[in-house]
Short mmCIF file of C-alpha atoms (C1' of nucleotides) in Angstrom, two decimals:
data_model
loop_
_atom_site.label_atom_id
_atom_site.label_comp_id
_atom_site.label_asym_id
_atom_site.label_seq_id
_atom_site.Cartn_x
_atom_site.Cartn_y
_atom_site.Cartn_z
CA UNK A 52 -6.77 26.74 7.19
CA UNK A 53 -4.53 24.96 4.66
CA UNK A 54 -3.09 26.57 1.53
CA UNK A 55 -4.46 26.01 -1.62
CA UNK A 56 -3.10 22.75 -3.46
CA UNK A 57 0.32 23.31 -5.02
CA UNK A 58 -1.35 23.03 -8.50
CA UNK A 59 -4.55 23.07 -9.84
CA UNK A 60 -5.61 19.65 -10.46
CA UNK A 61 -7.80 20.25 -13.13
CA UNK A 62 -6.70 18.30 -16.26
CA UNK A 63 -3.49 16.62 -14.38
CA UNK A 64 -2.72 13.16 -14.53
CA UNK A 65 -2.63 11.11 -10.99
CA UNK A 66 -1.88 7.69 -10.22
CA UNK A 67 1.06 5.53 -11.32
CA UNK A 68 3.39 7.04 -13.82
CA UNK A 69 3.63 5.41 -17.47
CA UNK A 70 6.92 4.68 -18.87
CA UNK A 71 6.20 7.48 -21.25
CA UNK A 72 5.77 10.02 -18.62
CA UNK A 73 9.04 8.59 -17.11
CA UNK A 74 10.96 9.17 -20.21
CA UNK A 75 9.53 12.71 -20.51
CA UNK A 76 10.63 13.52 -17.13
CA UNK A 77 13.99 12.15 -17.60
CA UNK A 78 14.70 13.77 -20.80
CA UNK A 79 13.69 17.04 -19.24
CA UNK A 80 15.54 16.79 -16.16
CA UNK A 81 18.46 15.57 -18.17
CA UNK A 82 18.65 18.50 -20.35
CA UNK A 83 17.64 21.23 -17.69
CA UNK A 84 18.80 19.73 -14.37
CA UNK A 85 16.42 19.49 -11.22
CA UNK A 86 14.59 22.03 -9.44
CA UNK A 87 11.92 24.48 -10.37
CA UNK A 88 9.50 21.75 -9.61
CA UNK A 89 6.35 23.81 -10.20
CA UNK A 90 7.16 24.96 -13.35
CA UNK A 91 8.72 22.18 -14.65
CA UNK A 92 5.45 20.57 -16.42
CA UNK A 93 4.93 23.72 -18.01
CA UNK A 94 8.45 23.85 -19.36
CA UNK A 95 8.30 20.44 -20.25
CA UNK A 96 5.20 21.09 -22.22
CA UNK A 97 2.54 19.79 -19.55
CA UNK A 98 -0.19 21.93 -21.14
CA UNK A 99 -1.18 20.17 -24.52
CA UNK A 100 -4.01 22.57 -24.72
CA UNK A 101 -1.84 25.67 -24.40
CA UNK A 102 0.80 23.40 -27.04
CA UNK A 103 -1.91 23.28 -29.35
CA UNK A 104 -2.73 26.96 -29.45
CA UNK A 105 1.00 27.65 -29.65
CA UNK A 106 1.06 25.93 -33.05
CA UNK A 107 1.77 22.63 -31.10
CA UNK A 108 5.23 23.31 -30.00
CA UNK A 109 6.93 20.25 -29.08
CA UNK A 110 3.90 18.23 -28.38
CA UNK A 111 5.59 15.08 -27.67
CA UNK A 112 7.09 16.46 -24.61
CA UNK A 113 3.58 17.34 -22.87
CA UNK A 114 3.80 15.94 -19.43
CA UNK A 115 0.36 16.38 -17.66
CA UNK A 116 1.58 16.29 -13.80
CA UNK A 117 2.07 18.58 -11.10
CA UNK A 118 5.40 19.63 -9.99
CA UNK A 119 5.25 18.32 -6.95
CA UNK A 120 4.23 14.71 -8.54
CA UNK A 121 7.25 15.40 -10.87
CA UNK A 122 9.56 16.00 -8.13
CA UNK A 123 8.62 12.88 -6.11
CA UNK A 124 8.91 10.72 -9.05
CA UNK A 125 12.46 11.92 -9.78
CA UNK A 126 13.61 11.79 -6.26
CA UNK A 127 12.00 8.47 -5.52
CA UNK A 128 12.30 6.38 -8.74
CA UNK A 129 13.88 7.97 -11.78
CA UNK A 130 17.27 9.40 -10.29
CA UNK A 131 19.94 7.60 -11.95
CA UNK A 132 22.14 7.16 -8.58
CA UNK A 133 19.01 5.26 -6.95
CA UNK A 134 19.45 1.61 -5.75
CA UNK A 135 16.30 -0.28 -5.52
CA UNK A 136 15.51 -3.30 -3.23
CA UNK A 137 18.13 -5.53 -1.66
CA UNK A 138 18.60 -3.92 1.42
CA UNK A 139 21.72 -5.08 3.19
CA UNK A 140 21.82 -6.31 6.55
CA UNK A 141 24.50 -3.69 7.04
CA UNK A 142 22.07 -1.09 5.91
CA UNK A 143 19.35 -2.47 7.93
CA UNK A 144 21.48 -2.01 11.20
CA UNK A 145 22.52 1.57 10.13
CA UNK A 146 18.87 2.65 9.69
CA UNK A 147 18.03 1.06 12.97
CA UNK A 148 20.59 2.75 14.43
CA UNK A 149 20.09 6.14 12.73
CA UNK A 150 16.53 5.69 13.75
CA UNK A 151 17.18 5.28 17.06
CA UNK A 152 18.97 8.78 17.09
CA UNK A 153 16.94 10.65 14.77
CA UNK A 154 13.49 9.29 15.08
CA UNK A 155 11.20 9.37 11.78
CA UNK A 156 13.63 11.79 9.92
CA UNK A 157 13.62 9.75 6.96
CA UNK A 158 15.52 12.05 4.90
CA UNK A 159 18.41 12.46 7.05
CA UNK A 160 18.36 8.75 7.50
CA UNK A 161 18.31 8.30 3.80
CA UNK A 162 21.06 10.95 3.70
CA UNK A 163 23.44 8.37 5.41
CA UNK A 164 22.47 5.63 2.84
CA UNK A 165 23.87 6.37 -0.80
CA UNK A 166 21.28 5.61 -3.40
CA UNK A 167 18.30 5.15 -0.97
CA UNK A 168 15.69 7.36 -0.84
CA UNK A 169 13.58 8.75 2.28
CA UNK A 170 10.47 7.06 0.76
CA UNK A 171 12.07 3.44 0.38
CA UNK A 172 13.36 3.78 3.84
CA UNK A 173 10.16 4.69 5.38
CA UNK A 174 8.47 1.96 3.72
CA UNK A 175 11.07 -0.45 4.50
CA UNK A 176 10.88 0.79 8.12
CA UNK A 177 6.99 0.59 8.19
CA UNK A 178 6.73 -2.94 6.55
CA UNK A 179 10.15 -4.94 7.83
CA UNK A 180 11.99 -3.00 10.35
CA UNK A 181 9.54 -2.26 12.70
CA UNK A 182 8.19 -5.33 12.51
CA UNK A 183 11.57 -7.02 12.95
CA UNK A 184 12.37 -4.88 16.19
CA UNK A 185 8.71 -5.66 17.76
CA UNK A 186 9.64 -9.44 17.49
CA UNK A 187 12.97 -8.77 19.01
CA UNK A 188 11.01 -7.33 21.89
CA UNK A 189 12.13 -3.65 21.19
CA UNK A 190 9.77 -0.78 20.81
CA UNK A 191 10.21 0.43 17.11
CA UNK A 192 9.41 3.66 18.17
CA UNK A 193 11.57 4.39 21.26
CA UNK A 194 14.15 1.75 20.59
CA UNK A 195 13.39 0.54 24.53
CA UNK A 196 12.61 -2.88 25.52
CA UNK A 197 9.21 -3.87 25.31
CA UNK A 198 7.32 -4.60 28.60
CA UNK A 199 4.95 -6.68 27.15
CA UNK A 200 5.35 -9.26 24.21
CA UNK A 201 4.65 -8.35 20.93
CA UNK A 202 0.64 -8.99 20.07
CA UNK A 203 0.05 -11.75 17.86
CA UNK A 204 -1.77 -10.61 14.59
CA UNK A 205 -5.29 -12.03 13.88
CA UNK A 206 -6.69 -12.23 10.45
CA UNK A 207 -8.80 -8.99 10.17
CA UNK A 208 -10.43 -7.06 7.76
CA UNK A 209 -7.75 -5.75 5.34
CA UNK A 210 -7.70 -2.22 5.31
CA UNK A 211 -9.43 -1.49 8.42
CA UNK A 212 -6.97 -3.51 10.43
CA UNK A 213 -4.15 -2.08 8.72
CA UNK A 214 -5.27 1.46 9.59
CA UNK A 215 -5.89 0.79 13.02
CA UNK A 216 -2.54 -0.66 13.53
CA UNK A 217 -0.94 2.50 12.19
CA UNK A 218 -3.11 4.87 13.62
CA UNK A 219 -2.83 2.92 17.10
CA UNK A 220 -4.71 3.72 20.02
CA UNK A 221 -4.51 3.19 23.76
CA UNK A 222 -1.46 1.10 23.40
CA UNK A 223 0.44 3.35 21.14
CA UNK A 224 3.27 5.14 23.12
CA UNK A 225 3.79 8.53 22.62
CA UNK A 226 7.41 9.61 21.52
CA UNK A 227 8.10 13.37 22.42
CA UNK A 228 10.84 13.56 19.32
CA UNK A 229 11.18 17.24 18.04
CA UNK A 230 9.36 18.30 15.09
CA UNK A 231 11.06 17.03 11.95
CA UNK A 232 12.69 20.38 10.39
CA UNK A 233 14.03 20.82 7.36
CA UNK A 234 17.90 21.16 7.26
CA UNK A 235 19.76 23.27 5.11
CA UNK A 236 22.17 21.67 2.59
CA UNK A 237 25.04 22.32 4.50
CA UNK A 238 24.05 20.70 7.59
CA UNK A 239 22.47 18.04 5.89
CA UNK A 240 24.22 15.22 4.44
CA UNK A 241 23.78 14.74 0.83
CA UNK A 242 22.49 11.81 -0.47
CA UNK A 243 25.27 11.09 -2.59
CA UNK A 244 28.01 13.38 -3.53
CA UNK A 245 27.63 13.11 -7.28
CA UNK A 246 23.85 14.40 -6.50
CA UNK A 247 25.04 17.28 -4.54
CA UNK A 248 27.80 18.32 -7.05
CA UNK A 249 25.29 18.38 -9.79
CA UNK A 250 22.84 20.56 -8.06
CA UNK A 251 25.37 23.07 -6.96
CA UNK A 252 27.51 23.33 -10.10
CA UNK A 253 24.86 22.85 -12.84
CA UNK A 254 21.73 22.04 -11.68
CA UNK A 255 19.44 24.56 -10.59
CA UNK A 256 21.53 27.41 -11.22
CA UNK A 257 22.00 26.94 -14.69
CA UNK A 258 18.29 25.87 -15.16
CA UNK A 259 17.11 29.15 -13.87
CA UNK A 260 19.21 30.75 -16.63
CA UNK A 261 18.45 28.53 -19.32
CA UNK A 262 17.50 30.12 -22.64
CA UNK A 263 13.61 30.00 -22.82
CA UNK A 264 11.83 29.78 -26.14
CA UNK A 265 9.45 32.40 -26.46
CA UNK A 266 6.11 30.21 -26.69
CA UNK A 267 7.53 28.96 -23.17
CA UNK A 268 7.90 32.49 -21.96
CA UNK A 269 4.21 32.98 -22.42
CA UNK A 270 3.70 29.48 -21.04
CA UNK A 271 5.11 30.72 -17.75
CA UNK A 272 2.09 33.02 -17.36
CA UNK A 273 -0.24 30.74 -19.01
CA UNK A 274 -1.40 27.40 -17.56
CA UNK A 275 -3.87 24.82 -16.95
CA UNK A 276 -7.24 26.20 -16.03
CA UNK A 277 -9.15 26.94 -18.80
CA UNK A 278 -12.31 28.78 -19.93
CA UNK A 279 -13.55 31.04 -22.58
CA UNK A 280 -13.09 34.62 -22.35
CA UNK A 281 -14.55 37.71 -24.60
CA UNK A 282 -11.79 37.31 -26.82
CA UNK A 283 -11.42 33.62 -27.26
CA UNK A 284 -10.18 30.82 -25.26
CA UNK A 285 -7.62 31.43 -22.34
CA UNK A 286 -5.92 29.47 -20.11
CA UNK A 287 -4.36 30.28 -16.50
CA UNK A 288 -3.34 28.50 -13.42
CA UNK A 289 -5.20 29.48 -10.32
CA UNK A 290 -4.80 33.66 -10.50
CA UNK A 291 -2.44 33.82 -12.90
CA UNK A 292 -3.44 36.17 -15.64
CA UNK A 293 -3.50 35.36 -19.19
CA UNK A 294 -1.80 37.20 -22.00
CA UNK A 295 -4.81 36.83 -24.24
CA UNK A 296 -3.31 38.89 -27.39
CA UNK A 297 -0.56 36.49 -27.39
CA UNK A 298 -2.98 33.57 -27.39
CA UNK A 299 -4.85 35.21 -29.96
CA UNK A 300 -2.52 35.87 -32.24
CA UNK A 301 -1.29 32.33 -32.25
CA UNK A 302 -4.69 30.60 -32.15
CA UNK A 303 -6.09 31.46 -35.51
CA UNK A 304 -6.09 28.30 -36.87
CA UNK A 305 -7.22 26.50 -33.83
CA UNK A 306 -11.21 26.20 -33.02
CA UNK A 307 -11.41 27.50 -29.70
CA UNK A 308 -14.71 26.36 -28.43
CA UNK A 309 -14.48 24.75 -25.20
CA UNK A 310 -16.07 21.43 -26.55
CA UNK A 311 -13.57 20.93 -29.07
CA UNK A 312 -10.83 21.71 -26.83
CA UNK A 313 -12.38 19.15 -24.28
CA UNK A 314 -12.41 16.62 -26.89
CA UNK A 315 -8.77 17.32 -28.02
CA UNK A 316 -7.88 17.21 -24.33
CA UNK A 317 -9.35 13.80 -23.98
CA UNK A 318 -7.77 12.40 -27.22
CA UNK A 319 -4.57 13.45 -25.86
CA UNK A 320 -5.36 11.54 -22.47
CA UNK A 321 -6.03 8.60 -24.27
CA UNK A 322 -2.63 8.40 -26.23
CA UNK A 323 -0.89 9.26 -23.27
CA UNK A 324 -2.30 6.23 -21.79
CA UNK A 325 -1.83 4.03 -24.69
CA UNK A 326 1.59 2.74 -24.22
CA UNK A 327 1.34 0.72 -27.45
CA UNK A 328 1.35 3.64 -29.28
CA UNK A 329 4.92 4.44 -31.10
CA UNK A 330 6.73 7.17 -29.46
CA UNK A 331 5.84 9.96 -32.11
CA UNK A 332 2.18 9.25 -32.09
CA UNK A 333 1.74 12.34 -30.04
CA UNK A 334 3.87 14.23 -32.37
CA UNK A 335 1.75 12.98 -35.45
CA UNK A 336 -1.51 13.47 -33.29
CA UNK A 337 -0.65 16.95 -32.57
CA UNK A 338 0.63 17.44 -36.17
CA UNK A 339 -2.72 16.26 -37.51
CA UNK A 340 -4.64 18.86 -35.88
CA UNK A 341 -2.46 21.63 -37.51
CA UNK A 342 -4.25 23.09 -40.29
"C1'" DA B 230 -10.39 -22.02 -9.36
"C1'" DA B 231 -11.79 -18.62 -6.25
"C1'" DC B 232 -11.67 -15.88 -2.42
"C1'" DG B 233 -9.91 -13.27 1.50
"C1'" DC B 234 -6.04 -11.74 3.73
"C1'" DA B 235 -1.69 -9.46 4.31
"C1'" DA B 236 2.53 -7.13 2.63
"C1'" DC B 237 4.38 -4.12 -0.17
"C1'" DC B 238 5.21 0.10 -2.18
"C1'" DA B 239 4.32 4.28 -5.31
"C1'" DA B 240 2.00 8.06 -4.98
"C1'" DC B 241 -0.61 11.61 -2.86
"C1'" DC B 242 -1.84 14.70 1.11
"C1'" DG B 243 -1.19 18.49 4.18
"C1'" DC B 244 1.90 20.91 6.89
"C1'" DT B 245 6.26 23.60 7.69
"C1'" DC B 246 10.37 25.90 6.34
"C1'" DC B 247 12.72 28.92 3.79
"C1'" DC B 248 13.58 32.71 0.68
"C1'" DG B 249 12.92 36.42 -2.24
"C1'" DG B 250 10.02 40.76 -2.87
"C1'" DA C 82 8.78 42.69 9.39
"C1'" DC C 83 5.57 40.74 6.57
"C1'" DC C 84 3.68 37.89 2.97
"C1'" DG C 85 3.22 34.55 -0.34
"C1'" DG C 86 5.06 31.16 -3.60
"C1'" DG C 87 8.12 27.03 -3.95
"C1'" DA C 88 10.37 23.30 -1.91
"C1'" DG C 89 10.84 19.41 1.38
"C1'" DC C 90 9.18 16.40 4.57
"C1'" DG C 91 6.74 12.75 6.95
"C1'" DG C 92 2.01 10.60 7.33
"C1'" DT C 93 -1.32 8.45 4.91
"C1'" DT C 94 -3.66 6.09 1.27
"C1'" DG C 95 -4.99 2.68 -1.74
"C1'" DG C 96 -3.85 -0.47 -5.67
"C1'" DT C 97 -1.24 -4.50 -6.85
"C1'" DT C 98 0.91 -8.82 -5.75
"C1'" DG C 99 1.39 -13.08 -3.30
"C1'" DC C 100 -0.03 -16.53 -0.57
"C1'" DG C 101 -2.72 -19.60 2.21
"C1'" DT C 102 -7.02 -21.81 2.61
#
DNA sequence: AACGCAACCAACCGCTCCCGG
DNA sequence: ACCGGGAGCGGTTGGTTGCGT
């Protein structure tokens, strides 16, 4: 029955982040704090088309990513307190011990390792530690001694082998660990003290009260799925209604047929892709569209 | 040099939980 | 009490890189 995706995939970037996108996200979060992920791309100006309609208000800040993707990128990569790589033997040992206690609750384990992310630990576990334990004759899932020696790997087809190993089959031991549950901030060990201080003091609270410029107030209701209505172009995310009157009053100068917008959008994507362009290229691109 | 395989890891997916209305 | 949206989490995928042949 699955819920609808967290965001419309229409028109959103996927795949690896570019330095430009990283910079936009970092800049935004430094200014406004973490949280409100779902609405972040809007507030960071992710809707270029909307931005065009809104007289290209701060076009260089456009971030065509869904909130979920922004959160992930920030949490796993961009946060300033993140240590990357060089996991020490002490950390190794701690991860193994924590895993034996907590199972695959990566976020809890990460909470004990300042600067480490759950994703990093999970990856590290899957690629290094589980192998290491297996080689030591320990079942990486149960942390019990293996009765049979670790199976030697044979050269096999790339992905098939990889995924068969992961999915496992008959030899896989079922471990009845409780299903991972989210732990509230209080009971959960913060990743780092500084992060928590930031969150509780200034982060989301201040974010929610931040002053929003009027075009962005509209942007809150207006998002990415776009089409042409009776009164001209409109945008909206999923089911959001669109304040067409507002758009109308700001879009007089913009050609609003579908083809033109599609073209603009494609141009924008092209610019975003092209990292060789100077940082203000998007601005000038947008400005060039102003009549 | 070219190819194939394995390892790595960033990013995505889908689910669950929390919380406000 | 119920419902829906947002956030967080663990599992999985697939692109990239490195290495051996």
